[in-house]
Structures are given as C-alpha cells and as structure tokens.
Short mmCIF file of C-alpha atoms and ligand atoms in Angstrom, two decimals:
data_model
loop_
_atom_site.label_atom_id
_atom_site.label_comp_id
_atom_site.label_asym_id
_atom_site.label_seq_id
_atom_site.Cartn_x
_atom_site.Cartn_y
_atom_site.Cartn_z
CA MET N 1 69.22 151.69 -69.16
CA ALA N 2 69.19 147.73 -68.89
CA VAL N 3 66.62 146.72 -70.54
CA SER N 4 64.70 144.79 -67.18
CA SER N 5 64.61 140.91 -67.64
CA LEU N 6 60.84 141.36 -67.16
CA ARG N 7 60.61 143.34 -70.18
CA LEU N 8 62.46 141.16 -72.52
CA LEU N 9 60.28 137.72 -71.10
CA GLY N 10 57.62 139.96 -71.58
CA GLN N 11 58.88 140.83 -75.74
CA ILE N 12 59.15 137.15 -75.85
CA ILE N 13 55.85 137.31 -75.46
CA THR N 14 54.33 139.44 -77.70
CA ASP N 15 56.86 138.60 -80.24
CA SER N 16 55.68 134.68 -80.28
CA ILE N 17 52.07 135.85 -80.23
CA ASP N 18 52.40 137.91 -83.42
CA ILE N 19 54.49 135.05 -84.95
CA ILE N 20 51.13 132.85 -83.59
CA GLU N 21 48.26 135.84 -85.16
CA ARG N 22 49.90 136.24 -88.34
CA ARG N 23 49.57 132.07 -88.95
CA MET N 24 46.44 131.96 -88.08
CA ALA N 25 45.39 134.93 -89.93
CA ASP N 26 47.57 133.24 -93.41
CA ALA N 27 45.34 129.40 -92.99
CA SER N 28 41.68 131.67 -92.01
CA LEU N 29 41.89 130.25 -87.95
CA SER N 30 41.17 131.53 -85.05
CA PHE N 31 43.39 130.21 -81.64
CA PRO N 32 41.19 127.72 -79.91
CA SER N 33 39.64 128.70 -76.97
CA LEU N 34 40.32 127.87 -74.00
CA ASP N 35 36.33 127.55 -72.59
CA GLU N 36 36.06 125.10 -75.39
CA PRO N 37 36.38 121.32 -76.40
CA PHE N 38 39.76 120.08 -77.65
CA ASN N 39 39.30 118.81 -81.18
CA SER N 40 42.50 116.16 -82.45
CA THR N 41 41.00 116.17 -86.22
CA SER N 42 40.76 120.25 -87.02
CA LYS N 43 43.12 122.04 -89.01
CA VAL N 44 44.51 124.32 -86.04
CA GLU N 45 45.37 121.39 -84.51
CA SER N 46 47.45 120.18 -86.98
CA VAL N 47 48.82 123.96 -87.20
CA LEU N 48 49.95 124.86 -84.21
CA VAL N 49 52.00 121.61 -83.72
CA GLU N 50 54.01 122.90 -87.36
CA PRO N 51 58.03 123.37 -86.29
CA ASP N 52 57.32 127.99 -85.71
CA MET N 53 53.90 127.34 -84.22
CA SER N 54 55.48 124.79 -82.09
CA LYS N 55 58.65 126.55 -81.42
CA ALA N 56 56.11 129.95 -81.33
CA THR N 57 54.36 128.41 -78.10
CA SER N 58 57.64 126.64 -76.66
CA HIS N 59 58.40 129.81 -76.20
CA ILE N 60 55.29 131.79 -74.34
CA ILE N 61 55.52 128.55 -72.37
CA ALA N 62 58.55 128.58 -71.31
CA ALA N 63 58.63 132.90 -70.74
CA ALA N 64 55.03 132.60 -69.49
CA ALA N 65 56.57 130.61 -66.41
CA GLN N 66 59.44 132.01 -65.86
CA LEU N 67 57.77 135.52 -65.74
CA THR N 68 55.73 134.59 -63.39
CA ALA N 69 58.72 132.75 -61.37
CA THR N 70 60.44 136.40 -61.00
CA VAL N 71 57.63 138.93 -60.43
CA ARG N 72 55.54 136.39 -58.03
CA ARG N 73 57.13 136.61 -53.94
CA PRO N 74 58.76 133.56 -54.34
CA VAL N 75 57.28 132.17 -50.71
CA GLN N 76 53.94 131.79 -52.71
CA THR N 77 55.88 129.94 -55.55
CA ILE N 78 57.93 127.66 -53.52
CA MET N 79 54.25 126.79 -51.73
CA ASP N 80 52.56 126.57 -54.95
CA ASP N 81 54.93 124.05 -56.25
CA ALA N 82 55.37 121.84 -52.89
CA LEU N 83 51.54 121.81 -52.81
CA ALA N 84 50.71 120.97 -56.48
CA PHE N 85 50.37 116.52 -55.10
CA HIS N 86 46.74 118.72 -54.66
CA LEU N 87 46.56 118.97 -58.75
CA SER N 88 47.54 115.59 -59.27
CA TRP N 89 45.04 113.71 -56.75
CA CYS N 90 41.64 116.14 -58.08
CA ILE N 91 42.63 115.05 -61.84
CA ARG N 92 42.59 111.35 -61.07
CA ALA N 93 39.77 112.25 -58.39
CA ALA N 94 37.99 113.73 -61.72
CA ILE N 95 38.36 110.65 -64.01
CA ASP N 96 37.23 108.04 -61.66
CA GLY N 97 34.74 109.58 -60.35
CA SER N 98 33.16 110.44 -63.88
CA LEU N 99 33.03 114.32 -63.28
CA VAL N 100 34.78 114.46 -66.23
CA GLU N 101 32.35 112.59 -68.30
CA ILE N 102 28.97 114.42 -66.21
CA VAL N 103 29.67 117.34 -66.77
CA ARG N 104 29.88 117.06 -70.58
CA GLU N 105 26.77 115.93 -70.24
CA ALA N 106 25.57 118.89 -68.99
CA GLY N 107 26.43 120.87 -72.05
CA PRO N 108 28.02 124.65 -72.14
CA GLN N 109 25.24 125.39 -69.35
CA GLY N 110 26.26 123.20 -67.06
CA ILE N 111 25.58 120.96 -64.08
CA HIS N 112 24.77 121.88 -60.49
CA ILE N 113 27.40 120.14 -57.66
CA ASN N 114 24.29 118.74 -55.89
CA ASP N 115 23.50 116.95 -59.54
CA ILE N 116 26.87 115.88 -60.12
CA ALA N 117 27.43 113.81 -56.67
CA ARG N 118 23.78 112.63 -56.85
CA LYS N 119 25.15 110.34 -60.05
CA ASN N 120 28.38 109.70 -58.90
CA LYS N 121 26.90 109.05 -55.30
CA THR N 122 29.25 111.46 -53.25
CA ASP N 123 29.55 114.31 -50.95
CA PRO N 124 28.36 117.55 -52.92
CA LEU N 125 30.52 119.98 -51.05
CA LYS N 126 34.01 117.48 -51.93
CA VAL N 127 33.12 117.35 -55.97
CA ALA N 128 33.17 121.21 -54.92
CA ARG N 129 35.79 121.21 -53.70
CA ILE N 130 38.07 119.38 -56.12
CA LEU N 131 36.42 120.49 -59.47
CA ARG N 132 37.39 124.48 -57.95
CA LEU N 133 40.81 123.63 -57.33
CA LEU N 134 40.75 121.93 -60.72
CA THR N 135 38.67 124.38 -62.15
CA ASN N 136 41.65 127.20 -60.61
CA ASN N 137 44.10 125.38 -62.37
CA HIS N 138 42.04 126.56 -65.51
CA ILE N 139 40.90 122.50 -66.27
CA PHE N 140 37.04 122.80 -66.19
CA GLN N 141 35.07 126.12 -65.42
CA GLU N 142 32.65 127.58 -62.66
CA ILE N 143 29.95 129.20 -64.92
CA SER N 144 28.37 130.22 -62.18
CA PRO N 145 27.95 129.59 -58.28
CA ASP N 146 28.38 125.64 -57.69
CA VAL N 147 27.42 124.85 -61.22
CA PHE N 148 30.55 123.77 -63.89
CA ALA N 149 30.99 123.10 -67.78
CA SER N 150 34.00 121.50 -69.31
CA ASN N 151 36.64 122.90 -71.21
CA ARG N 152 39.36 122.54 -73.60
CA LEU N 153 41.44 120.42 -70.49
CA SER N 154 38.50 118.69 -68.82
CA SER N 155 37.40 117.61 -72.23
CA VAL N 156 41.22 115.41 -73.58
CA LEU N 157 40.62 113.63 -69.72
CA ASP N 158 37.14 112.17 -71.92
CA SER N 159 36.24 108.62 -72.13
CA GLY N 160 33.23 110.09 -73.93
CA LYS N 161 31.32 107.33 -73.22
CA SER N 162 28.19 108.24 -70.80
CA SER N 163 28.61 108.57 -67.48
CA GLU N 164 25.55 105.91 -66.87
CA GLU N 165 28.76 103.20 -69.10
CA VAL N 166 31.97 105.21 -66.48
CA VAL N 167 29.63 106.07 -62.74
CA GLY N 168 31.37 102.60 -60.65
CA ALA N 169 33.59 101.35 -64.06
CA SER N 170 36.34 100.04 -62.74
CA ILE N 171 40.28 102.01 -63.30
CA ALA N 172 41.13 99.62 -66.12
CA GLU N 173 37.49 99.89 -68.16
CA ARG N 174 36.79 102.57 -68.27
CA HIS N 175 39.63 104.01 -70.54
CA VAL N 176 38.68 100.99 -73.23
CA GLY N 177 37.77 102.75 -76.18
CA THR N 178 39.66 105.15 -75.24
CA SER N 179 41.89 107.83 -76.79
CA GLY N 180 43.82 106.94 -73.38
CA VAL N 181 44.78 110.40 -72.31
CA ALA N 182 42.92 109.73 -68.66
CA ALA N 183 45.00 106.66 -68.13
CA PHE N 184 48.05 107.81 -68.19
CA ALA N 185 46.76 110.75 -65.89
CA ALA N 186 45.60 108.44 -64.03
CA MET N 187 48.31 106.07 -63.93
CA MET N 188 50.77 108.34 -62.92
CA SER N 189 48.75 110.43 -60.07
CA ASP N 190 47.85 107.24 -58.66
CA GLU N 191 51.48 104.48 -58.52
CA GLY N 192 53.30 107.13 -59.75
CA MET N 193 52.55 110.02 -57.12
CA LYS N 194 52.42 107.19 -54.51
CA ALA N 195 55.98 106.19 -55.16
CA ALA N 196 56.83 109.30 -55.47
CA ALA N 197 55.84 110.77 -52.81
CA ILE N 198 58.76 108.20 -51.16
CA LEU N 199 61.89 109.65 -53.41
CA PRO N 200 63.26 112.24 -51.10
CA GLU N 201 63.65 109.07 -48.55
CA HIS N 202 65.08 107.08 -50.68
CA PHE N 203 67.35 109.11 -51.99
CA LEU N 204 68.67 109.82 -48.94
CA ASP N 205 69.07 105.54 -47.59
CA PRO N 206 72.76 105.64 -47.76
CA THR N 207 72.26 102.15 -49.32
CA LEU N 208 69.36 102.38 -50.89
CA SER N 209 70.67 106.30 -52.94
CA PHE N 210 72.79 103.79 -54.79
CA SER N 211 70.45 100.96 -56.12
CA GLY N 212 69.42 100.39 -59.88
CA GLU N 213 67.66 97.39 -58.51
CA PRO N 214 63.73 97.52 -59.89
CA ASP N 215 62.80 95.86 -57.03
CA GLU N 216 65.00 98.74 -54.36
CA THR N 217 62.94 102.00 -55.98
CA PRO N 218 60.51 104.18 -54.57
CA PHE N 219 57.13 101.82 -55.37
CA ASN N 220 58.46 99.30 -53.49
CA ARG N 221 58.46 101.12 -50.68
CA ALA N 222 54.86 103.00 -51.48
CA PHE N 223 53.13 98.97 -52.59
CA ASP N 224 54.97 98.02 -49.09
CA THR N 225 56.31 94.43 -52.17
CA LYS N 226 59.16 92.69 -52.98
CA LEU N 227 58.29 92.40 -56.51
CA SER N 228 59.81 94.85 -59.97
CA LEU N 229 56.68 97.04 -60.88
CA PHE N 230 56.04 94.98 -63.61
CA ASP N 231 56.48 91.93 -62.03
CA TRP N 232 53.47 93.11 -59.48
CA TYR N 233 50.77 93.51 -62.61
CA LYS N 234 51.39 90.37 -63.88
CA LYS N 235 49.74 89.56 -59.53
CA GLU N 236 46.03 88.26 -60.68
CA LYS N 237 45.01 91.08 -58.34
CA ASN N 238 46.55 94.24 -60.17
CA GLU N 239 45.33 92.99 -63.43
CA ALA N 240 43.21 96.17 -63.79
CA PHE N 241 46.71 97.88 -62.90
CA LEU N 242 47.95 96.14 -65.79
CA ARG N 243 45.08 96.87 -67.44
CA ARG N 244 45.32 100.38 -67.56
CA PHE N 245 48.75 99.96 -68.16
CA GLY N 246 49.13 100.15 -71.73
CA LEU N 247 45.83 101.50 -72.12
CA ALA N 248 47.57 104.15 -70.30
CA MET N 249 50.55 103.20 -72.56
CA PHE N 250 48.57 103.81 -75.76
CA GLY N 251 47.49 107.32 -74.78
CA SER N 252 51.43 108.56 -73.82
CA ARG N 253 51.02 108.25 -78.06
CA LYS N 254 49.62 111.61 -77.69
CA LEU N 255 51.57 113.08 -76.02
CA GLU N 256 52.94 113.73 -79.85
CA PRO N 257 51.92 114.55 -82.76
CA ALA N 258 49.48 111.21 -84.90
CA ASP N 259 52.65 110.24 -87.08
CA ALA N 260 55.30 111.64 -84.84
CA ILE N 261 57.01 108.02 -85.59
CA LEU N 262 56.64 108.79 -89.40
CA THR N 263 58.73 111.99 -88.72
CA GLY N 264 61.51 111.62 -87.99
CA PHE N 265 63.30 107.94 -88.98
CA GLN N 266 62.45 107.24 -92.35
CA TRP N 267 60.53 104.15 -91.57
CA LYS N 268 59.35 103.88 -95.85
CA ASP N 269 63.17 104.13 -96.75
CA LEU N 270 63.94 100.54 -94.95
CA PRO N 271 64.12 98.01 -98.20
CA LYS N 272 60.85 96.47 -99.26
CA GLY N 273 60.13 93.04 -96.47
CA SER N 274 62.70 94.90 -94.25
CA THR N 275 62.14 93.19 -90.60
CA ILE N 276 60.74 95.54 -87.70
CA VAL N 277 61.49 94.51 -84.15
CA ASP N 278 59.07 96.77 -81.15
CA VAL N 279 61.02 95.51 -78.50
CA GLY N 280 58.55 95.52 -75.16
CA GLY N 281 56.42 96.91 -77.66
CA GLY N 282 53.95 96.38 -75.55
CA VAL N 283 50.47 96.14 -77.06
CA GLY N 284 51.75 97.11 -80.34
CA SER N 285 50.18 100.76 -80.38
CA LEU N 286 53.44 102.20 -81.74
CA SER N 287 53.85 99.76 -84.23
CA LEU N 288 50.72 100.14 -85.31
CA ILE N 289 51.21 103.81 -86.94
CA ILE N 290 53.59 102.22 -88.47
CA ALA N 291 52.60 99.49 -90.25
CA GLU N 292 48.81 101.64 -91.11
CA ALA N 293 51.94 103.78 -92.83
CA VAL N 294 54.74 101.48 -93.89
CA PRO N 295 52.34 99.11 -96.25
CA ASP N 296 55.74 96.69 -96.94
CA ILE N 297 57.10 95.71 -93.76
CA ASN N 298 57.31 93.53 -90.93
CA ILE N 299 56.60 94.22 -87.87
CA VAL N 300 57.62 91.92 -84.57
CA ILE N 301 56.69 93.09 -81.40
CA GLN N 302 57.75 91.26 -78.96
CA ASP N 303 56.34 92.36 -75.00
CA GLY N 304 55.73 89.94 -72.19
CA GLN N 305 52.91 86.61 -71.98
CA LEU N 306 50.52 88.40 -70.83
CA THR N 307 50.92 92.03 -72.31
CA ILE N 308 50.59 89.90 -75.77
CA ALA N 309 47.91 88.81 -74.58
CA HIS N 310 46.14 91.81 -74.97
CA ALA N 311 48.31 93.64 -78.11
CA GLU N 312 46.21 89.97 -79.96
CA GLU N 313 42.64 91.75 -79.14
CA PHE N 314 44.10 95.36 -79.67
CA TRP N 315 45.70 93.87 -83.04
CA LYS N 316 41.46 92.31 -83.72
CA ALA N 317 40.12 95.54 -82.91
CA ASN N 318 42.32 97.71 -84.62
CA MET N 319 43.74 95.64 -87.90
CA PRO N 320 43.28 92.14 -87.79
CA SER N 321 44.53 91.58 -91.50
CA ALA N 322 47.64 92.01 -90.11
CA ILE N 323 48.29 89.13 -88.14
CA THR N 324 46.40 86.25 -90.58
CA SER N 325 49.15 87.07 -92.99
CA GLY N 326 52.27 87.12 -90.53
CA ARG N 327 52.91 90.90 -91.72
CA VAL N 328 52.94 91.44 -88.03
CA GLN N 329 53.89 89.06 -85.61
CA LEU N 330 53.35 88.77 -81.58
CA GLN N 331 56.39 87.72 -79.75
CA VAL N 332 56.37 86.63 -76.45
CA HIS N 333 60.05 87.77 -75.45
CA ASP N 334 62.22 88.88 -73.00
CA PHE N 335 65.24 91.80 -73.41
CA PHE N 336 67.60 90.63 -71.34
CA HIS N 337 68.03 87.18 -73.35
CA PRO N 338 69.16 87.06 -76.31
CA GLN N 339 67.26 88.17 -79.11
CA PRO N 340 66.21 85.77 -81.42
CA VAL N 341 65.76 88.32 -84.70
CA LYS N 342 69.00 88.07 -86.21
CA ASP N 343 67.94 90.03 -89.64
CA ALA N 344 66.26 93.26 -87.82
CA SER N 345 66.53 96.52 -89.84
CA ALA N 346 65.31 98.36 -87.62
CA PHE N 347 65.00 97.36 -83.10
CA LEU N 348 62.95 99.99 -82.12
CA LEU N 349 63.22 100.67 -78.65
CA ARG N 350 60.03 103.06 -77.34
CA SER N 351 59.38 104.11 -73.69
CA ILE N 352 61.71 100.91 -72.70
CA LEU N 353 65.57 102.24 -72.17
CA HIS N 354 63.44 104.97 -69.65
CA ASP N 355 62.82 102.06 -67.46
CA TRP N 356 66.28 100.59 -66.88
CA ALA N 357 69.48 101.83 -64.56
CA ASP N 358 71.88 102.08 -66.78
CA PRO N 359 73.47 97.84 -65.79
CA TYR N 360 70.46 96.82 -67.47
CA VAL N 361 70.80 98.70 -69.88
CA GLN N 362 73.71 97.52 -71.33
CA LYS N 363 71.97 94.18 -71.34
CA ILE N 364 69.74 95.21 -73.09
CA LEU N 365 71.89 96.78 -75.90
CA LYS N 366 74.64 94.08 -75.79
CA SER N 367 71.59 92.03 -76.46
CA LEU N 368 70.54 94.19 -79.61
CA ARG N 369 74.64 94.23 -80.93
CA ALA N 370 74.98 90.53 -81.22
CA ALA N 371 71.81 90.39 -82.67
CA ALA N 372 72.40 93.33 -85.67
CA THR N 373 73.47 92.73 -89.12
CA PRO N 374 76.08 95.49 -90.40
CA GLU N 375 73.37 97.32 -91.86
CA THR N 376 70.64 97.11 -88.44
CA LYS N 377 69.05 100.63 -87.15
CA LEU N 378 68.32 101.36 -83.65
CA VAL N 379 66.07 103.33 -82.61
CA VAL N 380 64.98 104.95 -79.29
CA VAL N 381 62.28 106.83 -78.74
CA ASP N 382 62.46 108.27 -74.72
CA ALA N 383 62.68 111.74 -74.14
CA ILE N 384 66.06 113.54 -74.22
CA VAL N 385 66.83 115.48 -70.46
CA PRO N 386 67.90 118.40 -71.46
CA TYR N 387 71.59 120.19 -70.29
CA SER N 388 69.83 123.57 -68.08
CA CYS N 389 72.94 125.32 -69.17
CA ILE N 390 74.76 125.54 -73.19
CA ALA N 391 76.31 122.28 -74.05
CA GLU N 392 78.08 121.18 -76.81
CA VAL N 393 79.33 118.35 -75.63
CA THR N 394 76.82 115.66 -78.14
CA SER N 395 76.77 118.95 -81.26
CA ALA N 396 78.82 117.05 -83.98
CA ILE N 397 75.91 114.44 -84.19
CA PRO N 398 73.43 116.15 -86.60
CA GLY N 399 69.87 117.12 -84.77
CA ALA N 400 71.70 116.85 -81.67
CA ALA N 401 72.23 120.84 -80.65
CA LEU N 402 68.97 122.60 -79.93
CA GLU N 403 68.25 126.39 -81.08
CA PRO N 404 69.72 128.81 -79.08
CA ALA N 405 66.83 129.66 -76.86
CA PRO N 406 66.10 133.95 -76.95
CA PHE N 407 67.98 135.39 -73.69
CA PRO N 408 67.31 134.97 -70.59
CA LEU N 409 65.11 132.48 -71.36
CA LEU N 410 66.72 128.96 -69.64
CA PRO N 411 68.17 127.02 -72.93
CA SER N 412 66.45 123.86 -71.34
CA LEU N 413 63.60 125.89 -72.13
CA GLY N 414 62.17 125.48 -68.17
CA LYS N 415 58.02 124.77 -68.57
CA ALA N 416 57.97 123.60 -71.51
CA ASN N 417 60.00 120.60 -71.53
CA GLY N 418 58.78 120.28 -67.90
CA TYR N 419 57.87 116.22 -69.18
CA ALA N 420 61.27 115.17 -69.89
CA TYR N 421 62.44 116.34 -66.08
CA GLN N 422 59.21 114.75 -64.58
CA ALA N 423 58.78 111.40 -66.46
CA ASP N 424 62.41 111.40 -65.37
CA MET N 425 61.70 111.33 -61.78
CA THR N 426 58.40 108.91 -62.04
CA MET N 427 61.01 106.27 -64.27
CA TRP N 428 63.48 106.58 -60.49
CA ALA N 429 59.46 106.37 -58.62
CA TYR N 430 58.90 103.47 -60.81
CA PHE N 431 62.23 101.55 -62.20
CA ASN N 432 64.51 103.28 -61.13
CA GLY N 433 64.71 103.92 -63.96
CA GLN N 434 65.89 107.31 -65.77
CA ASN N 435 65.84 109.50 -69.11
CA ARG N 436 69.10 110.18 -70.27
CA THR N 437 71.02 113.29 -71.75
CA LEU N 438 72.26 113.34 -74.75
CA GLY N 439 75.39 112.91 -73.44
CA HIS N 440 74.94 110.42 -71.22
CA SER N 441 72.66 108.51 -73.76
CA VAL N 442 75.64 108.85 -76.31
CA ALA N 443 78.42 107.13 -73.27
CA LEU N 444 76.46 104.36 -73.11
CA ALA N 445 75.08 103.20 -76.56
CA GLU N 446 78.58 103.46 -77.12
CA GLU N 447 79.99 101.23 -74.57
CA CYS N 448 77.46 98.40 -76.16
CA GLY N 449 79.03 98.97 -79.46
CA TRP N 450 76.18 101.38 -81.21
CA LYS N 451 77.70 104.62 -82.32
CA ILE N 452 74.74 107.52 -81.96
CA ILE N 453 74.86 109.15 -85.24
CA GLN N 454 71.61 111.00 -85.99
CA VAL N 455 68.68 113.24 -83.48
CA HIS N 456 65.18 113.79 -84.35
CA ARG N 457 63.92 116.51 -82.24
CA ILE N 458 59.85 116.04 -83.13
CA PRO N 459 57.93 118.97 -83.51
CA GLY N 460 55.39 119.49 -80.88
CA SER N 461 56.73 116.11 -79.42
CA SER N 462 57.94 115.73 -75.44
CA PHE N 463 60.16 112.89 -77.32
CA GLY N 464 63.20 112.84 -79.46
CA GLN N 465 63.93 110.39 -81.90
CA ILE N 466 67.48 109.27 -81.38
CA VAL N 467 69.25 106.51 -84.17
CA ALA N 468 72.24 104.47 -84.10
CA VAL N 469 74.45 102.01 -85.87
CA PRO N 470 76.84 99.36 -84.54
CA MET N 471 80.16 100.43 -84.23
C1 SAM V 501 56.93 101.52 -70.59
S1 SAM V 501 56.34 100.25 -71.95
C2 SAM V 501 56.46 101.26 -73.40
C3 SAM V 501 55.83 99.60 -74.38
C4 SAM V 501 55.95 100.07 -75.72
N1 SAM V 501 57.56 100.62 -76.44
C5 SAM V 501 55.54 101.35 -75.84
O1 SAM V 501 55.53 102.49 -76.72
O2 SAM V 501 53.81 101.84 -76.06
C6 SAM V 501 57.60 99.18 -71.65
C7 SAM V 501 57.55 97.96 -72.07
O3 SAM V 501 58.25 96.98 -71.41
C8 SAM V 501 57.89 95.48 -71.25
N2 SAM V 501 59.04 94.98 -70.58
C9 SAM V 501 59.29 95.20 -69.55
N3 SAM V 501 60.47 94.42 -69.07
C10 SAM V 501 60.25 93.41 -70.14
C11 SAM V 501 61.10 92.92 -70.61
N4 SAM V 501 62.21 92.34 -69.32
N5 SAM V 501 60.99 91.65 -71.91
C12 SAM V 501 60.32 92.24 -72.48
N6 SAM V 501 59.77 93.73 -71.84
C13 SAM V 501 59.17 94.05 -70.57
C14 SAM V 501 56.58 96.13 -70.87
O4 SAM V 501 56.11 95.09 -70.21
C15 SAM V 501 56.05 97.49 -71.10
O5 SAM V 501 54.89 96.98 -72.12
#
C-alpha cells in the first residue's frame, strides 16, 4: 500500500527533528523554548543557522504547513487565511501600544490586563482581545486568565526600553537605538497592510493593472496621494514615517544572520583600496557590516538628501572614524542619473531593484553598466522568488539550482520561503515593484549588459545574492 502523504510529511518532520536533536546533543545545547526570550547572541542561535540546521528547520516549517493544509477542513483554512490581516494589526497594536514592554517588565509571572491598560491608558478588555489573538499565534503567553507574559516571539519586538519611555512615544522615536525589528513589523502592518488592502482593485483596474509607475500604486489609492511612497515620505508631515522606514531597513537585517552579507560574495577578496558603492544604501546599515569586517576598502553610500542626513547621524553613532577618515563617504545621488563613481570594484544594490518595475530597473542597471570597468561586480541582494515547480531555466549558473525538496513538499518549500512571496506583494502595493524569479532577473540583467555569474543562497536568510559582471 502506498504511504499516505500525511505519513510522508510526518516522516519529514521526525527525520528533521532527529537531525536537530543530534546536533544539539553534540554541542551540549537545548533547543530554545518558545517560553523564553530570544537571545540573538546565544550559541544555540548561531548553531540553528548552520546549513544543515537551516535545511532541517525549513523542512519542518514546510512540512508542518503542508500537513496543516492537508488535514484541516478547507473552509476553515480559507477563512483563517482570509482573516489573517487581524494578526498583522494586532502585532502593530502591541508595538505602538507598548504592550511588548509593559508585559516584559512584569517578568515571568505576567501582568493582568487592568494593570497593562492603566499603564498605556487603553481599554483593558481590548488589551485582552489583542493579546489573546497574539497568544493564540504563539506571540506572548496567557499565564492565567487575563494575565499575560512575554515569550520568544514577543521578545523580538521588544525595544528593550522602559514602558515609561515608550508609552506615548512617536511611531519612530520608540525604535531609535533598537534592533529595528519592531519598526519593520510596524511599517509592514501600517503602510504595508493599508496599501495591500487595495491590491485586488488595482489588479482588476483595466488601466492600473498594467502600470509600473511608482505613483499609480495601491499605496497611492490607500493614502489618497499622487506622490510615490518615497516622495510622500519626504513631506515634512511624514517625517516620522520616513524615520521609521530607515529604522525598519536596519531591522530588516535581522531577516538574515548578522554576517550574511559577508558569507556570499567575498568583499575581502576585492583589491586593497577598492571602492564599493552602496547604491540606494539607506543609512548604510549593511555597509557598516562590510566596513567593520574589511578595513582596507572604501565605501560610498548613495541615497536621497534626507536619508543621507539620517545616515550622518547613524555613522556618527556607530563608526565615526570611518567618516572623519574619508573611508566611508555619504553622497546624495539619484540612481536614475548617471553614476558619478567610475572606478568602483563593486556596486551593491540591496533591497533596491525590488522597489521598481522593469523599465525603472533597466534605467538603474544601464546607468551602473555605463560607469562599470571590465572588472566591476554587480551584487544584488534581494529575495529570490522560487518557482513553485521544478525549474531548470537557470541551472547553468553556479549556485542557482535549489536543492530538491523531499517529496511531497513543494519545490519552493512553501511556508519556509513565505517571505519572498509576501515581500513581493508588498513591493507591488508600495511601488509597483516586485521580487523576481531568477529567470526574470537573468533576462533583465542581460538586457542591461550584465551577465549573472553566481548566485549565493545564504543559509538562514530570506535574501539571496546575485553576482553579475559586464557582458
Ligand atoms: C528599501 S530601501 C533599501 C536601503 C538599503 N539598501 C538597505 O538595504 O538597508 C531603498 C532605498 O532606496 C532609496 N532611494 C529611492 N529612490 C532613490 C533614488 N532615485 N536614488 C537614490 N536612492 C533612492 C531610498 O531612500 C531607500 O533608502
């Protein structure tokens, strides 16, 4: 008798748990409990992003989700998914309402909803409803009726500040000096969720459906503005949103291991004294990692005027010597204009191309190609959208092929790679941009004179690195 898919999926889970438990035993470690706060610097967290551990956890995530989709009554699954937006806004309510900090301060014995509500001046019954929905999704725990405590998932949203400091703080100020994860989550469930709510109308509109313009997006409709998201951010009244966006980009680094940018493309192999240009580098949070790890290269961080002003603060706080020595330069530059740096060893584009539709990406890539030397490398860091079927279109490129997923998992590994698809939709809602499949990126790069020569898939990361050279 054929083995049922339920049993095959269950077997994938138990086999993966065996792999994890063996590694934990070898390292004399215990798997982190969901009840304990997340500690990004603990040994066990670094073990969990080792390639074999990443693979095992991805298989568990993919198999558990597929098992759930298989066993659950379909109407219940569909309605649960259709109502998933409540999880999104409850996460933002927990952040902006300082529930995360108030609950953490109470310690493992937890805190009653009346005491929470007294501190943030909200309705205790609504506090309970928000926390209970989150708890039901493993974010926070309900210790006894109406008494809540932190856990592993709620702790990643924690600013680490006192509740007095964050209650009533602005949507940006509360995140200053934090990991930025909460800023990233709040932005997604604020601008992101509001814009995404309009996606179906945008998709079905006979004109807008074909638009790649950054000012004809679901965001424009949701926020009743003719400005593109970045131009909207530049308005004085939206400064807190822009500031939160910068902090969110810093937080997006947590979607990958801290040194992910160093584990794919080898910046240290560039000739000494080389210049890297971080195009649309934001405040330069990624460049900071490279600057710290590779002391003998120079970095030019380019972005819009306001962001570069924020970048000056960021570098003053994190590595002032890099600015005073001139090793790191902050440069106001519009990447749709000709690239001023003509001798770059590498152009880095992280989370840039996904902001734009193909005609705009072509402008960016062609301008970089015009400024490239024959040795210049183009390093694109973005989520690579896996095909949901087996694809051989890009198999000749080193690193491109995905490791085959065990049957009956989706070749894309389903929920384990959920971020690539969700971020893709967010890019559409914000900018008419998109995350791309590798086949799409290869075609686009070639139209602009770049040949993709290597793909780095970073274990434990939601992003891939695509390396290209001038054709
Ligand atoms: C998604 S963020 C990525 C920031 C950074 N690369 C990172 O990964 O943290 C996109 C960046 O592109 C910048 N940007 C948008 N339009 C630009 C333009 N025309 N020229 C230069 N930078 C631009 C934005 O200000 C923003 O900092």
